[in-house]
Coordinates of C-alpha atoms and ligand atoms in Angstrom, one line a residue:
X741 CA 49.0 14.4 -9.4
X742 CA 47.0 11.2 -8.6
X743 CA 44.8 13.2 -6.3
X744 CA 44.0 15.8 -9.1
X745 CA 43.2 13.0 -11.6
X746 CA 40.9 11.5 -9.1
X747 CA 39.1 14.8 -8.5
X748 CA 38.8 15.4 -12.2
X749 CA 37.3 12.0 -12.7
X750 CA 34.7 12.6 -9.9
X751 CA 33.8 16.0 -11.4
X752 CA 33.4 14.5 -14.9
X753 CA 31.2 11.8 -13.4
X754 CA 29.0 14.3 -11.7
X755 CA 28.7 16.5 -14.8
X756 CA 28.0 13.6 -17.1
X757 CA 25.6 12.0 -14.6
X758 CA 23.5 15.1 -14.5
X759 CA 23.3 15.5 -18.3
X760 CA 19.8 14.6 -19.4
X761 CA 19.2 13.3 -22.8
X762 CA 17.5 15.8 -25.0
X763 CA 14.4 14.1 -26.3
X764 CA 11.5 15.9 -27.9
X765 CA 9.0 13.4 -29.4
X766 CA 7.6 14.1 -32.8
X767 CA 4.1 15.5 -32.8
X768 CA 2.1 14.3 -35.9
X769 CA -0.8 16.2 -37.5
X770 CA -3.2 13.3 -36.6
X771 CA -3.4 11.9 -33.1
X772 CA -3.0 8.1 -33.4
X773 CA -5.0 5.7 -31.3
X774 CA -2.9 4.3 -28.5
X775 CA -4.9 1.0 -28.7
X776 CA -4.2 0.7 -32.5
X777 CA -0.5 1.6 -32.0
X778 CA -0.1 -1.1 -29.4
X779 CA -2.3 -3.7 -31.1
X780 CA 0.7 -6.0 -31.8
X781 CA 2.1 -5.6 -28.2
X782 CA -0.5 -5.7 -25.5
X783 CA -4.0 -4.2 -24.7
X784 CA -3.5 -0.7 -23.3
X785 CA -5.9 1.6 -21.6
X786 CA -7.0 3.3 -18.4
X787 CA -8.9 3.2 -15.2
X788 CA -12.1 5.2 -15.7
X789 CA -14.2 6.5 -12.9
X790 CA -17.9 6.1 -13.2
X791 CA -18.6 9.8 -12.6
X792 CA -16.2 10.8 -15.4
X793 CA -17.4 8.4 -18.0
X794 CA -19.3 11.0 -20.0
X795 CA -16.5 13.5 -20.1
X796 CA -13.8 10.8 -20.8
X797 CA -15.7 8.5 -23.1
X798 CA -14.5 9.9 -26.5
X799 CA -10.8 9.6 -25.4
X800 CA -11.4 6.2 -23.9
X801 CA -13.2 4.9 -27.0
X802 CA -10.4 6.2 -29.2
X803 CA -7.4 5.0 -27.1
X804 CA -8.3 2.1 -24.8
X805 CA -8.5 -1.6 -25.6
X806 CA -8.6 -2.4 -21.9
X807 CA -10.3 -0.5 -19.0
X808 CA -10.3 -0.8 -15.3
X809 CA -13.3 0.0 -13.2
X810 CA -12.9 0.5 -9.4
X811 CA -16.7 0.6 -9.0
X812 CA -16.2 -2.9 -7.6
X813 CA -14.6 -1.8 -4.3
X814 CA -16.3 -3.5 -1.4
X815 CA -17.6 -0.5 0.4
X816 CA -19.0 1.0 -2.8
X817 CA -20.8 -2.1 -4.2
X818 CA -21.8 -3.7 -1.0
X819 CA -21.9 -1.0 1.8
X820 CA -24.4 -2.9 4.0
X821 CA -25.0 -6.5 4.6
X822 CA -27.9 -7.0 2.3
X823 CA -27.5 -4.0 0.0
X824 CA -25.6 -4.1 -3.3
X825 CA -25.3 -1.1 -5.6
X826 CA -25.1 -2.3 -9.2
X827 CA -25.8 0.8 -11.2
X828 CA -22.3 2.0 -11.7
X829 CA -20.9 -1.5 -12.3
X830 CA -23.6 -2.2 -14.9
X831 CA -23.1 1.1 -16.6
X832 CA -19.3 0.7 -16.9
X833 CA -19.4 -2.9 -18.0
X834 CA -22.0 -2.0 -20.6
X835 CA -19.8 0.8 -21.9
X836 CA -16.7 -1.4 -22.2
X837 CA -18.5 -4.2 -23.9
X838 CA -20.2 -1.9 -26.4
X839 CA -16.7 -0.7 -27.4
X840 CA -15.1 -4.1 -27.4
X841 CA -12.6 -3.3 -24.6
X842 CA -11.2 -5.8 -22.2
X843 CA -12.5 -5.3 -18.7
X844 CA -10.5 -5.3 -15.4
X845 CA -12.8 -5.2 -12.4
X846 CA -11.0 -3.9 -9.3
X847 CA -10.8 -4.9 -6.3
X848 CA -12.8 -7.5 -4.5
X849 CA -10.8 -7.8 -1.3
X850 CA -8.8 -4.8 -0.4
X851 CA -8.2 -3.9 3.2
X852 CA -8.5 -0.1 2.6
X853 CA -12.1 -0.4 1.3
X854 CA -13.8 -2.5 3.9
X855 CA -17.4 -1.6 4.8
X856 CA -17.9 -1.2 8.5
X857 CA -20.5 -4.0 8.8
X858 CA -18.3 -6.8 7.5
X859 CA -16.2 -7.3 10.7
X860 CA -19.1 -6.9 13.2
X861 CA -21.6 -9.5 14.4
X862 CA -24.0 -8.4 17.1
X863 CA -21.6 -5.7 18.1
X864 CA -18.8 -8.2 18.6
X865 CA -15.9 -8.9 16.3
X866 CA -17.2 -11.4 13.7
X867 CA -16.0 -15.0 14.1
X868 CA -13.7 -16.6 11.5
X869 CA -16.4 -18.9 10.2
X870 CA -19.0 -16.1 9.7
X871 CA -16.4 -13.8 8.0
X872 CA -15.4 -16.6 5.6
X873 CA -19.1 -17.1 4.8
X874 CA -19.6 -13.4 4.2
X875 CA -16.5 -13.2 2.0
X876 CA -17.8 -16.2 0.0
X877 CA -21.2 -14.7 -0.4
X878 CA -19.8 -11.3 -1.4
X879 CA -17.4 -12.7 -4.0
X880 CA -19.8 -15.2 -5.5
X881 CA -22.6 -12.7 -5.8
X882 CA -20.4 -10.2 -7.7
X883 CA -18.4 -12.5 -9.8
X884 CA -21.5 -14.6 -10.5
X885 CA -23.5 -11.6 -11.6
X886 CA -20.9 -10.7 -14.2
X887 CA -19.9 -14.3 -15.1
X888 CA -18.6 -14.3 -18.7
X889 CA -18.5 -10.5 -18.9
X890 CA -15.4 -9.5 -16.9
X891 CA -12.0 -10.6 -18.3
X892 CA -9.9 -9.9 -15.3
X893 CA -10.7 -9.6 -11.6
X894 CA -8.4 -8.1 -9.0
X895 CA -9.4 -10.6 -6.4
X896 CA -7.0 -9.5 -3.7
X897 CA -5.2 -6.1 -3.6
X898 CA -2.2 -5.3 -1.4
X899 CA -2.0 -8.2 1.0
X900 CA 1.8 -8.5 1.1
X901 CA 3.6 -7.6 4.4
X902 CA 5.6 -4.4 4.7
X903 CA 8.8 -4.1 6.6
X904 CA 7.4 -1.2 8.6
X905 CA 3.8 -0.6 9.5
X906 CA 1.7 0.9 12.3
X907 CA -0.2 -1.5 14.5
X908 CA -3.8 -0.5 15.3
X909 CA -2.8 1.7 18.2
X910 CA -0.3 3.6 16.0
X911 CA 2.9 2.0 17.3
X912 CA 5.4 1.4 14.5
X913 CA 6.3 -2.3 14.0
X914 CA 9.1 -3.8 12.1
X915 CA 8.0 -7.1 10.6
X916 CA 9.3 -9.9 8.3
X917 CA 5.8 -11.4 7.9
X918 CA 4.8 -12.4 4.4
X919 CA 1.3 -11.1 4.8
X920 CA 0.2 -7.7 5.9
X921 CA -1.7 -7.8 9.2
X922 CA -5.0 -6.6 7.7
X923 CA -8.4 -7.2 9.4
X924 CA -9.0 -10.1 7.0
X925 CA -5.7 -11.6 7.9
X926 CA -6.2 -11.1 11.7
X927 CA -9.6 -12.8 11.7
X928 CA -9.2 -15.5 9.1
X929 CA -5.5 -15.9 9.0
X930 CA -3.2 -15.9 5.9
X931 CA -5.6 -18.4 4.3
X932 CA -8.0 -15.6 3.5
X933 CA -6.1 -14.9 0.2
X934 CA -6.3 -18.5 -0.9
X935 CA -10.0 -18.7 0.0
X936 CA -10.8 -15.5 -1.9
X937 CA -9.3 -16.9 -5.1
X938 CA -11.1 -20.3 -4.7
X939 CA -14.5 -18.6 -4.1
X940 CA -14.1 -16.3 -7.1
X941 CA -13.0 -19.2 -9.3
X942 CA -16.1 -21.2 -8.3
X943 CA -18.3 -18.4 -9.4
X944 CA -16.7 -17.9 -12.9
X945 CA -14.1 -20.6 -13.8
X946 CA -13.3 -18.8 -17.1
X947 CA -12.4 -15.4 -15.6
X948 CA -8.7 -14.6 -15.1
X949 CA -8.0 -13.9 -11.4
X950 CA -5.3 -11.5 -10.4
X951 CA -3.4 -10.6 -7.3
X952 CA -2.5 -6.8 -7.4
X953 CA 0.3 -5.2 -5.4
X954 CA 2.3 -2.0 -5.1
X955 CA 6.1 -1.3 -4.8
X956 CA 7.1 -4.6 -6.5
X957 CA 10.0 -3.0 -8.2
X958 CA 13.0 -0.9 -7.4
X959 CA 15.5 -1.1 -4.5
X960 CA 13.0 0.1 -2.0
X961 CA 10.4 -2.4 -3.2
X962 CA 12.6 -5.5 -3.4
X963 CA 11.6 -6.9 -0.1
X964 CA 7.9 -6.7 -1.2
X965 CA 8.8 -8.1 -4.5
X966 CA 10.3 -11.3 -3.0
X967 CA 7.6 -11.6 -0.4
X968 CA 4.9 -11.4 -3.0
X969 CA 6.8 -13.9 -5.2
X970 CA 7.0 -16.3 -2.3
X971 CA 3.3 -15.9 -1.5
X972 CA 2.3 -16.6 -5.1
X973 CA 4.7 -19.5 -5.5
X974 CA 3.3 -21.1 -2.4
X975 CA -0.3 -20.6 -3.5
X976 CA 0.3 -21.8 -7.0
X977 CA 2.0 -25.0 -5.6
X978 CA -1.2 -25.7 -3.7
X979 CA -3.3 -25.4 -6.9
X980 CA -4.9 -22.1 -6.0
X981 CA -6.5 -20.6 -9.1
X982 CA -4.4 -17.4 -9.6
X983 CA -3.8 -16.5 -13.2
X984 CA -2.0 -13.2 -13.0
X985 CA -0.2 -10.5 -11.1
X986 CA -1.0 -6.8 -11.4
X987 CA 2.1 -4.6 -10.8
X988 CA 0.5 -1.3 -9.9
X989 CA 3.1 1.0 -11.5
X990 CA 2.8 4.2 -9.4
X991 CA 6.2 5.3 -10.5
X992 CA 8.3 8.5 -10.3
X993 CA 10.1 10.7 -12.8
X994 CA 13.5 9.2 -11.9
X995 CA 12.8 5.9 -10.3
X996 CA 12.6 2.9 -10.3
X997 CA 15.0 2.1 -13.1
X998 CA 13.3 0.5 -16.2
X999 CA 15.6 -2.5 -15.7
X1000 CA 14.2 -3.0 -12.2
X1001 CA 10.7 -2.9 -13.6
X1002 CA 11.6 -5.4 -16.4
X1003 CA 13.2 -7.8 -13.9
X1004 CA 10.0 -7.7 -11.8
X1005 CA 8.0 -8.6 -14.9
X1006 CA 10.4 -11.5 -15.7
X1007 CA 10.3 -12.8 -12.1
X1008 CA 6.5 -13.0 -11.9
X1009 CA 6.2 -14.4 -15.4
X1010 CA 8.7 -17.1 -14.4
X1011 CA 5.8 -18.4 -12.2
X1012 CA 3.7 -18.9 -15.3
X1013 CA 1.5 -15.9 -14.4
X1014 CA 0.2 -13.3 -16.8
X1015 CA 1.6 -9.9 -15.9
X1016 CA -0.2 -6.6 -16.2
X1017 CA 0.8 -3.1 -15.3
X1018 CA -2.4 -2.0 -13.6
X1019 CA -2.2 1.5 -12.2
X1020 CA 0.4 3.3 -14.2
X1021 CA 1.3 7.0 -13.5
X1022 CA 4.5 8.9 -13.2
X1023 CA 4.6 11.5 -10.4
X1024 CA 7.0 14.4 -10.3
X1025 CA 7.5 13.9 -6.5
X1026 CA 9.9 11.7 -4.6
X1027 CA 8.6 8.8 -2.4
X1028 CA 9.2 11.1 0.6
X1029 CA 5.9 12.8 -0.2
X1030 CA 4.1 9.8 1.1
X1031 CA 5.9 9.8 4.4
X1032 CA 6.6 13.5 5.3
X1033 CA 4.8 15.6 2.6
X1034 CA 5.8 18.8 4.4
X1035 CA 9.5 18.1 3.5
X1036 CA 8.7 17.9 -0.2
X1037 CA 8.1 21.3 -1.8
X1038 CA 5.0 21.7 -3.9
X1039 CA 5.5 22.3 -7.7
X1040 CA 3.2 25.0 -8.9
X1041 CA 3.7 24.9 -12.7
X1042 CA 4.2 22.2 -15.3
X1043 CA 7.3 23.6 -17.2
X1044 CA 8.6 22.7 -20.6
X1045 CA 11.6 21.1 -19.0
X1046 CA 9.3 18.9 -16.9
X1047 CA 7.3 18.0 -19.9
X1048 CA 10.5 16.9 -21.8
X1049 CA 11.8 14.9 -18.8
X1050 CA 8.5 13.1 -18.5
X1051 CA 8.4 12.4 -22.2
X1052 CA 11.9 10.7 -22.0
X1053 CA 10.8 8.7 -18.9
X1054 CA 7.7 7.4 -20.6
X1055 CA 9.6 6.7 -23.8
X1056 CA 12.3 4.6 -22.2
X1057 CA 9.6 2.9 -20.0
X1058 CA 7.5 1.9 -23.0
X1059 CA 10.6 0.8 -25.0
X1060 CA 11.2 -1.6 -22.1
X1061 CA 7.5 -2.7 -21.8
X1062 CA 7.3 -3.5 -25.5
X1063 CA 10.3 -5.7 -25.1
X1064 CA 8.2 -7.8 -22.7
X1065 CA 5.1 -8.2 -25.0
X1066 CA 5.2 -11.9 -24.6
X1067 CA 4.7 -11.6 -20.9
X1068 CA 2.5 -8.6 -20.6
X1069 CA -1.3 -8.9 -21.2
X1070 CA -2.2 -5.4 -20.4
X1071 CA -0.9 -1.9 -19.4
X1072 CA -3.5 0.3 -17.7
X1073 CA -3.0 4.0 -16.7
X1074 CA -4.5 5.1 -13.4
X1075 CA -6.7 7.7 -15.1
X1076 CA -6.7 9.5 -18.5
X1077 CA -6.3 13.2 -17.7
X1078 CA -3.9 14.9 -15.2
X1079 CA -6.6 17.0 -13.5
X1080 CA -8.5 13.9 -12.4
X1081 CA -5.5 12.0 -11.0
X1082 CA -5.6 10.8 -7.4
X1083 CA -2.1 12.2 -7.0
X1084 CA -3.6 15.7 -6.9
X1085 CA -5.4 14.8 -3.6
X1086 CA -3.4 12.0 -2.1
X1087 CA -1.5 11.9 0.2
X1088 CA -2.0 15.7 0.2
X1089 CA -3.5 18.3 -2.1
X1090 CA -1.0 19.6 -4.7
X1091 CA -0.4 19.8 -8.4
X1092 CA 1.0 16.8 -10.2
X1093 CA 1.0 15.9 -13.9
X1094 CA 1.4 12.1 -14.0
X1095 CA -0.6 11.0 -17.1
X1096 CA -0.7 11.2 -20.9
X1097 CA -3.4 13.8 -21.4
X1098 CA -3.9 17.2 -19.9
X1099 CA -7.0 18.6 -18.2
X1100 CA -8.6 19.1 -21.7
X1101 CA -7.9 15.6 -22.7
X1102 CA -5.2 16.9 -25.1
X1103 CA -2.2 14.6 -25.6
X1104 CA 0.9 15.8 -23.8
X1105 CA 4.5 15.2 -24.9
X1106 CA 4.3 12.1 -22.7
X1107 CA 1.7 10.7 -25.0
X1108 CA 3.8 11.4 -28.1
X1109 CA 6.7 9.7 -26.4
X1110 CA 4.7 6.5 -25.9
X1111 CA 3.6 6.3 -29.5
X1112 CA 7.1 7.2 -30.9
X1113 CA 8.1 3.9 -32.3
X1114 CA 8.0 2.5 -35.9
Ligands
LIG1761 C1 -4.1 1.8 -4.8 C2 -5.3 0.9 -5.1 C3 -6.4 1.6 -5.9 C4 -6.6 3.0 -5.5 C5 -5.3 3.7 -5.5 C6 -5.5 5.2 -5.2 O1 -3.2 1.8 -5.8 O2 -5.0 -0.3 -5.8 O3 -7.6 0.9 -5.8 O4 -7.1 3.0 -4.2 O5 -4.5 3.1 -4.6 O6 -6.4 5.7 -6.1

C-alpha cells in the first residue's frame, strides 16, 4: 500500500511540475513606452548597433531611457597603434544625448576584442611596462574624449576565472583562479583590472565605472558569482574606483530561477555597488548549445506556445526586477528586435527569438508581459 501511495505521489509531482501557468498578457490598443512605464523603477533600454541606428531609432526613441553602445570595443575604436575611429562613437553618443537617454559605453578592456598590435612590440611579446602604458593611453584617450558625456563605462568585461577553460594550446584546464588567464592578465598580472579602473577614473572622475560579467546567477554560475564578489570586495577595500557591476543577463526560457537572479543582485548591492542588468535576452535553447551545439536540435518556428512561455518568463522576471528598484540603476536588453540578435549567429547559425520586438519592430507578447503591471 505504502509503495502505491509513494508512486502516486511521485506521479502527481511530475504532472503538477510540468503544468505551466497559463498567462496571456493583455494587449492594449496603444503601445505604451517602456521607458515611461518604468520611470518610477529604473532606466530601461537596449544595446543599439551603429549600423542599425537608422532602422531602430523610432523604437529606441519611444522605449529607451538608457542605451548601450558597443562601438567602444578596443579593436573597433583603436585597431592600430595610432589610429582611432571616432565616427560611430560620436554618432551614437550624439543620438542618445539628443534624446535624453543615459549612455553605457561598452567595453574598454575585454579579452575577446583585443587588436593584434596591442601585445606586440618589435615582433616580441610586449613588456609589462609598455602594455600598462598602452592601456593607460587607450583608456585615457577614450574616456577623456567623452568626459562628462558618458554616464556608465564598462571598464573591464569578463575577467573572472572559470572552472574550466582551454589553455592557449587547447588543453582543457581546471582552475580555481579568481582571474581568467587572459592576455592582459598573463602580461600585467591580476593588477590589470585595478589599473584599468584607476586610469579611467583619472580621465573622468564623474563617470560611473562598471565591471561587467556573465553567468553570475544560477547554480551553474555560482562559482563565478562568488569569485566575482571576492574580486570586487578586494578591489573596493583597496579604494579602487569601481561604482557598479553589470550582470549580463543572457538567460534562458527556464533558467536561472528568478530568485537566483535576485539573490545575485542583493549580493553585489551589499558591496555598495550600483547593479545593472546589461545584456538581457532570453534564449529558447539550453546552455548545452554553447558547448555541443550539434546535440541541441534547432527550432524552426516561433509557435504560440513558445510565445506564451516567453511572456510568462519575462513577466515573472520583471516582477522580480521591479522589487529591486532600490538596487538597480538600469536594465538593458541586448538588442531590440529578434532578427538582429547575436543569438542567431553565435555560437552557431539558427533561429532564436530572445527579445521584446519581432523583426518588424512590433511588440511581442513578451513586451506586453513586461508592461503588464499597474
Ligand atoms: C558578451 C559581451 C558583449 C558581446 C556579447 C555577444 O556578452 O559582453 O560585448 O560580445 O558577448 O554579442
